[in-house]
Coordinates of C-alpha atoms and ligand atoms in Angstrom, one line a residue:
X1 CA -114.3 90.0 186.1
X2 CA -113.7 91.2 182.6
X3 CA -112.3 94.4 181.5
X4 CA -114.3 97.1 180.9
X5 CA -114.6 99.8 177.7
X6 CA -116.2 103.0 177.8
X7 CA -118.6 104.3 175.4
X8 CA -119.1 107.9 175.7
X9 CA -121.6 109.6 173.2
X10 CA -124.2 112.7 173.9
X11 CA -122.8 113.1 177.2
X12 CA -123.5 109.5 178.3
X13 CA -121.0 107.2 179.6
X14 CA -121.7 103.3 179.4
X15 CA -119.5 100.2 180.3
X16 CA -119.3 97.1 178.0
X17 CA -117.2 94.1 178.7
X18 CA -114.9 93.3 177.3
X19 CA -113.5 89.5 176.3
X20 CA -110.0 88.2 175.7
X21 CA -109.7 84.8 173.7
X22 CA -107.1 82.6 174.0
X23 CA -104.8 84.0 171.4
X24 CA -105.3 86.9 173.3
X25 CA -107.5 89.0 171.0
X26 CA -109.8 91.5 172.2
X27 CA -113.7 91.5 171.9
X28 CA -116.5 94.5 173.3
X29 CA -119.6 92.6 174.3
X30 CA -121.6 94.8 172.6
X31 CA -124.9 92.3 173.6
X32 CA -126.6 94.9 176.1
X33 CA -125.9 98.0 173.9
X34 CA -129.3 98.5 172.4
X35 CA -130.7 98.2 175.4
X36 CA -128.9 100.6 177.5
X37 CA -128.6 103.1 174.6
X38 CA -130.8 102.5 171.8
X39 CA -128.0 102.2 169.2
X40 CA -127.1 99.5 167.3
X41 CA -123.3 99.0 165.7
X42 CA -123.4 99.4 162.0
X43 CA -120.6 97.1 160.2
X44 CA -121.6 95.7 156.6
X45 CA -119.7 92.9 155.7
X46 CA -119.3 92.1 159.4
X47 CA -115.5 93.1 159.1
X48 CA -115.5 94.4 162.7
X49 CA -118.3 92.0 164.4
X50 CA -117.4 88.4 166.4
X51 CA -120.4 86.5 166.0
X52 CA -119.6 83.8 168.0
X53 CA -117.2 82.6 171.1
X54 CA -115.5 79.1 168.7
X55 CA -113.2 76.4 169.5
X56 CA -113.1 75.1 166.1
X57 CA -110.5 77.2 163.6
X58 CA -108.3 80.1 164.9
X59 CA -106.9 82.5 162.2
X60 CA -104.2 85.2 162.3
X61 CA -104.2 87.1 159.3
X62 CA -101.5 89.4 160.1
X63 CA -99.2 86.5 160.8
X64 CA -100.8 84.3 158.3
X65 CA -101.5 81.5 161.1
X66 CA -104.4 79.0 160.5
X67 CA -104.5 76.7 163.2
X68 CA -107.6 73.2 163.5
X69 CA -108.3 73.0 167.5
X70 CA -104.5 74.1 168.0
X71 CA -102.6 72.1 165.5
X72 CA -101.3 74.1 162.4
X73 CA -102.6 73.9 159.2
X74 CA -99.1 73.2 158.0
X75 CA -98.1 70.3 160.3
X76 CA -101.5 68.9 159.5
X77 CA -100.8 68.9 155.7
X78 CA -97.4 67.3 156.3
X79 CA -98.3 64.7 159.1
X80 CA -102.4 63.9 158.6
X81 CA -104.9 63.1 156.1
X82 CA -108.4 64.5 155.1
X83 CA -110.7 62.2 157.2
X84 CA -108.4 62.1 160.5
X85 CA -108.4 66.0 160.5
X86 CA -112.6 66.2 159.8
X87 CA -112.8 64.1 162.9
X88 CA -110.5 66.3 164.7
X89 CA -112.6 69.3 163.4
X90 CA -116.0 67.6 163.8
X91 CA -115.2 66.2 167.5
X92 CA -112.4 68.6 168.8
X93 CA -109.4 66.0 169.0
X94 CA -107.1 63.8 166.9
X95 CA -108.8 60.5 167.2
X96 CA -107.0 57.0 168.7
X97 CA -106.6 54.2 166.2
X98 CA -109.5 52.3 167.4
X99 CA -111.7 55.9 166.8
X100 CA -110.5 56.4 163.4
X101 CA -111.4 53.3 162.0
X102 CA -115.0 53.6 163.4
X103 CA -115.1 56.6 161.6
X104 CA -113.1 55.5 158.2
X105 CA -115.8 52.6 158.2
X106 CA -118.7 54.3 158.6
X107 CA -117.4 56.7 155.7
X108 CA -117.8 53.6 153.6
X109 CA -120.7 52.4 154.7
X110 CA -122.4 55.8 154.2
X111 CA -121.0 56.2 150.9
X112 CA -123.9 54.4 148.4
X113 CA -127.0 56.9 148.2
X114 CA -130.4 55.3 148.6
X115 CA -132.0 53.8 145.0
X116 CA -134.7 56.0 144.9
X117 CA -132.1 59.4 144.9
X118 CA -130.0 58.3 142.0
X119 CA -133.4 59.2 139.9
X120 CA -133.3 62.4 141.4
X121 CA -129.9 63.1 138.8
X122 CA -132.5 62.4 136.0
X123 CA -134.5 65.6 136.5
X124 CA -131.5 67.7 136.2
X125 CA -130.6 68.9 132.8
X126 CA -127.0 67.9 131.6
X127 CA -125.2 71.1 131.7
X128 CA -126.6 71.7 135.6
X129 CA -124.4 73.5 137.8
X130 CA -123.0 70.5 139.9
X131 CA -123.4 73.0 142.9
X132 CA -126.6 73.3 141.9
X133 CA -127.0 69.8 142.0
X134 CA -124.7 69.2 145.1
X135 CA -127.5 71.4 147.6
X136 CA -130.4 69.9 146.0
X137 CA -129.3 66.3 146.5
X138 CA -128.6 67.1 150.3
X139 CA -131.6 68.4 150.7
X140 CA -133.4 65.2 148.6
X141 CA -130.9 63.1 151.2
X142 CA -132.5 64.4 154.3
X143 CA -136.1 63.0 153.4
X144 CA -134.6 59.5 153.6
X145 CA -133.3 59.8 157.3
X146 CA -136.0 61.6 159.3
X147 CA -134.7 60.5 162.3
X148 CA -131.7 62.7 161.9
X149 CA -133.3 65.9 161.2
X150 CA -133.6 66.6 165.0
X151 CA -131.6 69.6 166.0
X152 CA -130.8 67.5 168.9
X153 CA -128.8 64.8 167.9
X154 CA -127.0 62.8 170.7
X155 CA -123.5 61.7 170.0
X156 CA -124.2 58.8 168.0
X157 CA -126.9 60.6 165.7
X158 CA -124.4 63.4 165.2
X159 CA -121.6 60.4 164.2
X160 CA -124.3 58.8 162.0
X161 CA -125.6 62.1 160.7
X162 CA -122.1 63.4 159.9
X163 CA -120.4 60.6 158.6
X164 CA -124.0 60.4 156.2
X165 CA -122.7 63.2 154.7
X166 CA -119.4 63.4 154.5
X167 CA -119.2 60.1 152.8
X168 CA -122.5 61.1 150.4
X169 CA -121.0 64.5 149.5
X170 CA -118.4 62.5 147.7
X171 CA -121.0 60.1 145.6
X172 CA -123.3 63.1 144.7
X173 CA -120.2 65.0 143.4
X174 CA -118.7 62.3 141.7
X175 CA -122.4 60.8 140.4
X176 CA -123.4 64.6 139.1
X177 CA -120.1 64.8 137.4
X178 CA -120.5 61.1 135.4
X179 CA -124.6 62.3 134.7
X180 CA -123.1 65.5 133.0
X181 CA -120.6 63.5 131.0
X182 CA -122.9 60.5 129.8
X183 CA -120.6 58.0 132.0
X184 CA -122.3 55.1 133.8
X185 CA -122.5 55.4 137.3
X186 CA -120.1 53.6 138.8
X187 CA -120.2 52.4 142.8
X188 CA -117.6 53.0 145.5
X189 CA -115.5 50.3 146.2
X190 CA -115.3 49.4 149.9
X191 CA -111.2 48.6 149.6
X192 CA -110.5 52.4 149.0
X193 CA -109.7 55.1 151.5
X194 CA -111.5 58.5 151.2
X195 CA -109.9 60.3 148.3
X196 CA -109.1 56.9 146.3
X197 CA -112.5 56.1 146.4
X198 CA -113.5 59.5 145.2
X199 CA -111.2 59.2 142.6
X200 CA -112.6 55.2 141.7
X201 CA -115.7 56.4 141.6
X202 CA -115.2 60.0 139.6
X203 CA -112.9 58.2 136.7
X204 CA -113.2 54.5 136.3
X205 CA -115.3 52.5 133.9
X206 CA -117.0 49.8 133.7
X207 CA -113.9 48.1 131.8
X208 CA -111.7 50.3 133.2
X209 CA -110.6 50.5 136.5
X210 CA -108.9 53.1 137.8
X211 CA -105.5 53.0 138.9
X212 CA -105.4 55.5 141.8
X213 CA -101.8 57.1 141.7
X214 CA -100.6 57.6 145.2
X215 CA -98.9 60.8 144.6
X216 CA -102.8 62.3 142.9
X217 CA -104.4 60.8 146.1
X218 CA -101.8 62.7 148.7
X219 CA -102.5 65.9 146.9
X220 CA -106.5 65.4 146.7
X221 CA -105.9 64.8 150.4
X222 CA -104.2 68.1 151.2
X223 CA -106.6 69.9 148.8
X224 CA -109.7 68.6 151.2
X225 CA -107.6 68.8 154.0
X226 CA -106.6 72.8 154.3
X227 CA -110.2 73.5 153.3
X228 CA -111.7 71.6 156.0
X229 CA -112.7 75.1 157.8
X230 CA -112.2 78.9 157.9
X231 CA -114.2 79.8 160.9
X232 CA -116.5 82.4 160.7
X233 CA -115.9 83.1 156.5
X234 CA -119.3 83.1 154.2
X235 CA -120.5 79.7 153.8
X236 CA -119.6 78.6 157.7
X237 CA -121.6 81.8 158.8
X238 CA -124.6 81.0 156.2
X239 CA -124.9 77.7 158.2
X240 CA -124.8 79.3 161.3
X241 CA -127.3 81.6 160.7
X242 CA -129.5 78.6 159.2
X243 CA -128.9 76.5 162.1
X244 CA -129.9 79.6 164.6
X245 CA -133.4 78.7 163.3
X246 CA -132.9 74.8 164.6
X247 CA -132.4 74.0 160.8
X248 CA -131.4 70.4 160.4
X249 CA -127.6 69.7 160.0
X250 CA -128.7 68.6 155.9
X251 CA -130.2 71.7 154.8
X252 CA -128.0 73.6 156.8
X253 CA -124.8 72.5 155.0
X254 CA -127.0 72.9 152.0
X255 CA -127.2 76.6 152.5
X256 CA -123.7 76.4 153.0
X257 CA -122.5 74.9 149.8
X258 CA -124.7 77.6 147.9
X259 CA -123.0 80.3 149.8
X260 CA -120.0 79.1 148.8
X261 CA -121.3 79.3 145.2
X262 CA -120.3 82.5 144.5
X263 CA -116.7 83.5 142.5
X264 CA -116.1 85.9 145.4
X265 CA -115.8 82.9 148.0
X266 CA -115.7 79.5 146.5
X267 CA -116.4 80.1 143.2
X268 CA -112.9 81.9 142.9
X269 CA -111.0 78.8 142.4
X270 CA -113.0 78.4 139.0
X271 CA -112.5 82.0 138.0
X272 CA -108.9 81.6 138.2
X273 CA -108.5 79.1 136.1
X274 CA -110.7 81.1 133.6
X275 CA -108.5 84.0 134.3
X276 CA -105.5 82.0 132.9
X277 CA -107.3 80.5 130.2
X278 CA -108.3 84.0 128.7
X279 CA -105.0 85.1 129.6
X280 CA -103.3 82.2 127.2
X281 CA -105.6 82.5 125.2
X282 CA -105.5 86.1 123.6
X283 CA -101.6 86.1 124.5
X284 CA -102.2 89.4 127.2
X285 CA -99.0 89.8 128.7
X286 CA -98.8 89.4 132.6
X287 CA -98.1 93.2 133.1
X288 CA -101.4 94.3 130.8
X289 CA -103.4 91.9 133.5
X290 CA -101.5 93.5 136.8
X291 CA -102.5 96.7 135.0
X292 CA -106.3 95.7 134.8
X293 CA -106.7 95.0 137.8
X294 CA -105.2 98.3 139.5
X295 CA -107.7 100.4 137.0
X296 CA -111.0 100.6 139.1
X297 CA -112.8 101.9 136.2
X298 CA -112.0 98.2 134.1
X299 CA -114.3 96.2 137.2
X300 CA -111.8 93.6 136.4
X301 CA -109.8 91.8 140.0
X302 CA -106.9 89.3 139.9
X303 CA -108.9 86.4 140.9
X304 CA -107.5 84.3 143.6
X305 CA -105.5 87.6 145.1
X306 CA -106.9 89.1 148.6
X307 CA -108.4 88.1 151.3
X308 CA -110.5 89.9 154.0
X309 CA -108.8 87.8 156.7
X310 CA -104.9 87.2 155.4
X311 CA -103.0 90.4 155.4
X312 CA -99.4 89.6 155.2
X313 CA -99.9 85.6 153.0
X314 CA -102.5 82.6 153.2
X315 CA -100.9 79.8 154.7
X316 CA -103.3 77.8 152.5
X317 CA -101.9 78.7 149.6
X318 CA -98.3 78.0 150.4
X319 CA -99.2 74.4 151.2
X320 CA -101.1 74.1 147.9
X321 CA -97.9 76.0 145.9
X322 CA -96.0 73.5 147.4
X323 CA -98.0 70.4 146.5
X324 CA -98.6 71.9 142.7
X325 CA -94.9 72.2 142.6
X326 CA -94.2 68.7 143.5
X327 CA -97.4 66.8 141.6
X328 CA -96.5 68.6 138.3
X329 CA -92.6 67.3 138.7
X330 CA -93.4 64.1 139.7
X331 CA -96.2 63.2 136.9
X332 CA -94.5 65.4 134.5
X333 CA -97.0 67.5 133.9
X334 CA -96.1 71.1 131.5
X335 CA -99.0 73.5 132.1
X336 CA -98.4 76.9 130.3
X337 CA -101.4 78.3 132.9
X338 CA -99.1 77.5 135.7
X339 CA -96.0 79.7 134.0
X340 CA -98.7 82.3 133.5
X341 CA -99.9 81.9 137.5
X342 CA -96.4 82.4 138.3
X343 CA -95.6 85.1 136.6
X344 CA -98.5 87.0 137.5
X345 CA -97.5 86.4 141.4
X346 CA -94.5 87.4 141.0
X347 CA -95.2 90.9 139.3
X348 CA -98.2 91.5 141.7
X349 CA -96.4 91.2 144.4
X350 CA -93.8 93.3 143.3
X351 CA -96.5 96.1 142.4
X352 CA -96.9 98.9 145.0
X353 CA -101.0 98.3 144.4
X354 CA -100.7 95.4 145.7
X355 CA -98.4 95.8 148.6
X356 CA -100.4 98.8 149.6
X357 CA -103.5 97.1 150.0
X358 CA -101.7 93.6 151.6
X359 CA -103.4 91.8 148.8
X360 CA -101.7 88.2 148.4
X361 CA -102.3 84.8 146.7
X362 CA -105.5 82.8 148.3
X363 CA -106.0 79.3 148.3
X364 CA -107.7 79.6 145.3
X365 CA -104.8 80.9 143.4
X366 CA -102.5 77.2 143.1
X367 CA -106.0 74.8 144.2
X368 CA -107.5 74.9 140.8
X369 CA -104.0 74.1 139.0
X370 CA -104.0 71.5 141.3
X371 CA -107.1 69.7 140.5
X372 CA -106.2 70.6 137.4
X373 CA -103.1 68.3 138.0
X374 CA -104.7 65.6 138.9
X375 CA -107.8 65.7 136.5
X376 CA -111.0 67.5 137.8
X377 CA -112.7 69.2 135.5
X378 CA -113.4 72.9 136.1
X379 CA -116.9 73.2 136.4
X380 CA -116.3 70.9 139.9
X381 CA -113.5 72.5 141.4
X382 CA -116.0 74.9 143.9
X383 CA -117.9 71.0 144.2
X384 CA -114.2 70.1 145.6
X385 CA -114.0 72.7 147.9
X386 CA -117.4 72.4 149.0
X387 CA -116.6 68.5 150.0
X388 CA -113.1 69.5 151.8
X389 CA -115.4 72.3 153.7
X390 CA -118.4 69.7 154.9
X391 CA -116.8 69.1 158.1
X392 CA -116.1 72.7 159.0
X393 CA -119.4 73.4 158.2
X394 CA -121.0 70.8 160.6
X395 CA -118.7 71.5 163.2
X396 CA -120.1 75.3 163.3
X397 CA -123.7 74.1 163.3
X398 CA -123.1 71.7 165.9
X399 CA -121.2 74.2 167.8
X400 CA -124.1 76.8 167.6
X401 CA -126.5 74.5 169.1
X402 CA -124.4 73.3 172.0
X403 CA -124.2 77.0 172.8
X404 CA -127.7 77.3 172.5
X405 CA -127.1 80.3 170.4
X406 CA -130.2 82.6 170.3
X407 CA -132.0 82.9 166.6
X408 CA -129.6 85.2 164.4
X409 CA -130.9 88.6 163.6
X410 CA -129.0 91.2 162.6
X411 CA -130.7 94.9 162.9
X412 CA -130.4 97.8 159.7
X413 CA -130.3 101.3 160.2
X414 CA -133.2 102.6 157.9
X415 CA -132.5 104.6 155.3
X416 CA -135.8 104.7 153.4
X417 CA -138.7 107.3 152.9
X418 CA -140.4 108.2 156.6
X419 CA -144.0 107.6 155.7
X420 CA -146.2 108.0 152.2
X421 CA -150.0 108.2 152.2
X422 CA -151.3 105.3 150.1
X423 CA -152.6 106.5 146.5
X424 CA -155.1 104.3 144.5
X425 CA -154.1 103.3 141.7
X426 CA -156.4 105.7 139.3
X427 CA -154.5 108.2 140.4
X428 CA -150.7 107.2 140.2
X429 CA -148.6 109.3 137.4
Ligands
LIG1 C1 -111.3 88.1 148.7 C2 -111.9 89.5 148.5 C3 -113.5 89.3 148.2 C4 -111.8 90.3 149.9 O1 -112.6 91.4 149.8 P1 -112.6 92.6 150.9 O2 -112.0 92.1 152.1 O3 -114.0 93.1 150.9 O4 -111.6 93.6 150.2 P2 -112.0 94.9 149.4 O5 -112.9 94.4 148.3 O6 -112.5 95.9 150.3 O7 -110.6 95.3 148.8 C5 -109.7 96.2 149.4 C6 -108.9 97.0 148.3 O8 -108.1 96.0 147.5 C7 -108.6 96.0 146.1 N1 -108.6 94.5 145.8 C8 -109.0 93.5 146.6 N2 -108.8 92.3 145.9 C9 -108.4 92.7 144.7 C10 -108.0 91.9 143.6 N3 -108.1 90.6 143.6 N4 -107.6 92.5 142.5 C11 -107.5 93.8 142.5 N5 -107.8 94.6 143.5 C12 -108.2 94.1 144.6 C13 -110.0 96.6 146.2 O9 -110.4 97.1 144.9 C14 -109.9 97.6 147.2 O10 -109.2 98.7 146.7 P3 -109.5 100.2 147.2 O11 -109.1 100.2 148.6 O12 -108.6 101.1 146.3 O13 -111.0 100.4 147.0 C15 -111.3 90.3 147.4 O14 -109.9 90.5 147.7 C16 -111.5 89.7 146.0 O15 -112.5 90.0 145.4 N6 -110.5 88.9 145.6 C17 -110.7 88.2 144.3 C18 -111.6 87.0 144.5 C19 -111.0 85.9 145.3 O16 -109.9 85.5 145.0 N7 -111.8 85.3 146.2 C20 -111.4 84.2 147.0 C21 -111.3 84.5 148.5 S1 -110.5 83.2 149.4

């Protein structure tokens, strides 16, 4: 029997239920409250409201713990690489050998796009957002495999489905990257792992190949690796809400890369970066920027700092500190945006501001110096993250459908005019 809370209000008492999760938190099943009282719970942003019951990503922001089905993040980073922990996110456990090379092979026999869609890059212009790009070209994918865009997908359709994209998020990205720069395309090459062949087919040339540096290949696998998934964060719960309509697993990841779009989730990685550039670039000093973003009145926020989740640090970003730390020593790399990143951590968290209001460095602060380190060009750093996040994404909407999760649909409190008598137009001031 679960525990019970009481709501008291206007002199009426009710019971609600009251869940405990295995990290012990505390939920109130708030599901029969409109019913028994006629109020709904009123939470914008959804700070305060579990939308789901998960076994995918647990998160402690108070003691900065991220945790994939029960390993840590860190461990992961240190021990794994991207695909093994997408198969532990898409199908709950670390896969055998003989399970992870049926899925590393079907990653490469997924990877070429059909004929027909490399004309779709034609009808963008040059300069189109490669997010932009990104969505659409899921979208155009799903028309060539009808037979996966069932909402119920046994295990093999969900394999061949999944692997479909994660393997095509990586040609799309790299393809829309080569279309913007006038580059040839150039085609996987079945020898590469994951992130090599990412790399093959992002950089070389037709009379160039691409020498994939080992040490550039570990970091892009960490990079894809600690974005894998963030539970219930913007993008994951754009594609659950899709998929609560019995959206296929394509267009619902669509919906998720757009929602991740935006420079207050993915798109912060990018502002950062920009952030830095101004900063060297008109010489501001890192104390004029701390003070910027304290005045309210300037609109102006220290991209990559805060997080609604992580209250005390980002275990993300320590990973990724780490890993820019040791690929900028080891290729020798001198960036003066990462003595300005540095120095700007350091002060902020030394300013009471900023320790008042818990507000640390996010993954996004050290991943874009990252891909910076190993060569991505800014305007594809959110396409980077949105490629790490795929299998998070299609865990959730596979998740959401095995618990037969009812249609999403939040309810508003009203706060518009009552009723107005219709006036024709003749007669409007
Ligand atoms: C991540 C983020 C959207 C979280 O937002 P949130 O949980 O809604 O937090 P709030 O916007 O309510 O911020 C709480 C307080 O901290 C301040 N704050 C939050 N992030 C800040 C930042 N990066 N710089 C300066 N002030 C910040 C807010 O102004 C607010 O101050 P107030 O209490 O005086 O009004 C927010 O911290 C942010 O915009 N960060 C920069 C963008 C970013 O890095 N996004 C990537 C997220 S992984």
């Amino acid at each position: 029997m679960p525990e019970k809370a009481v709501l008291s209000f206007r002199k009426k008492k009710i019971e609600l239920d009251v869940y405990q999760g295995t990290q012990k938190e505390l939920a109130i099943d708030i599901t029969k409250l409109r019913a028994k009282t006629g109020m709904i719970t009123l939470d914008p942003g959804y700070g305060n409201t579990g939308s789901a019951m998960s076994d995918i990503t647990f998160v402690n922001g108070e003691k900065g713990i991220l945790k994939f089905r029960g390993y840590r993040v860190e461990e992961l980073a240190e021990h794994s690489r991207f695909v093994e922990v997408a198969y532990l996110i898409l199908f709950g456990k670390l896969p055998n050998r003989d399970e992870y090379q049926k899925f590393s092979h079907l990653l490469e026999e997924h990877t070429a796009l059909h004929s027909s869609l490399e004309h779709h890059f034609n009808g963008f212009p040059d300069n189109a957002p490669p997010m932009a790009i990104l969505s659409a070209m899921l979208n155009a994918t799903a028309c060539y495999h009808p037979e996966l865009l069932d909402t119920e997908l046994d295990a093999q359709n969900f394999l061949t489905a999944s692997t479909k994209i994660l393997s095509k998020v990586r040609t799309i990205a790299a393809m829309s990257y080569r279309r913007s720069n006038g580059f040839p395309i150039i085609y996987p090459n079945h020898q590469l792992k994951y992130c090599a062949n990412f790399l093959h087919m992002m950089f070389s040339q037709p009379y160039r190949e691409y020498e994939v540096d080992p040490v550039v290949e570990r970091a892009l696998n960490i990079f894809f690796l600690v974005h894998a998934d963030h539970e219930q964060n913007c993008s994951a719960s754009t594609v659950r809400m899709v998929s609560s309509s019995r959206a296929n697993l394509f267009s619902s990841v669509a919906a998720g890369v757009c929602a991740l779009w935006g420079p207050l989730h993915g798109g912060a990685n990018t502002e950062v970066i920009k952030m830095l550039q101004s900063i060297y670039k008109e010489k501001k000093s890192a104390d004029a920027i701390i003070t910027m973003a304290k005045d309210k009145k300037s609109k102006f926020r220290l991209m990559g700092f805060g997080h609604r989740v992580y209250k005390n640090f980002d275990p993300r970003a320590r990973i990724l500190k780490k890993q820019v730390d040791e690929v900028y020593k080891i290729l020798k790399i001198s960036d003066p945006l990462l003595d300005i990143a540095k120095s700007l951590e350091e002060k902020a968290l030394q300013d009471e501001y900023f320790i008042e209001r818990k507000l640390y460095p996010n993954v996004d602060f050290y991943s874009g110096l990252l891909l910076r380190a190993i060569g991505i060009p800014l305007n594809m750093f959110t396409v980077m993250f949105a490629i790490g996040r795929c299998p998070g994404w299609m865990a959730h909407w596979k998740e959401l459908l095995d618990h037969n999760q009812r249609i999403v649909r939040p309810r508003q409190i009203y706060m518009g005019v009552v009723e107005r008598k219709f006036i024709p137009i003749e007669e409007r001031e």
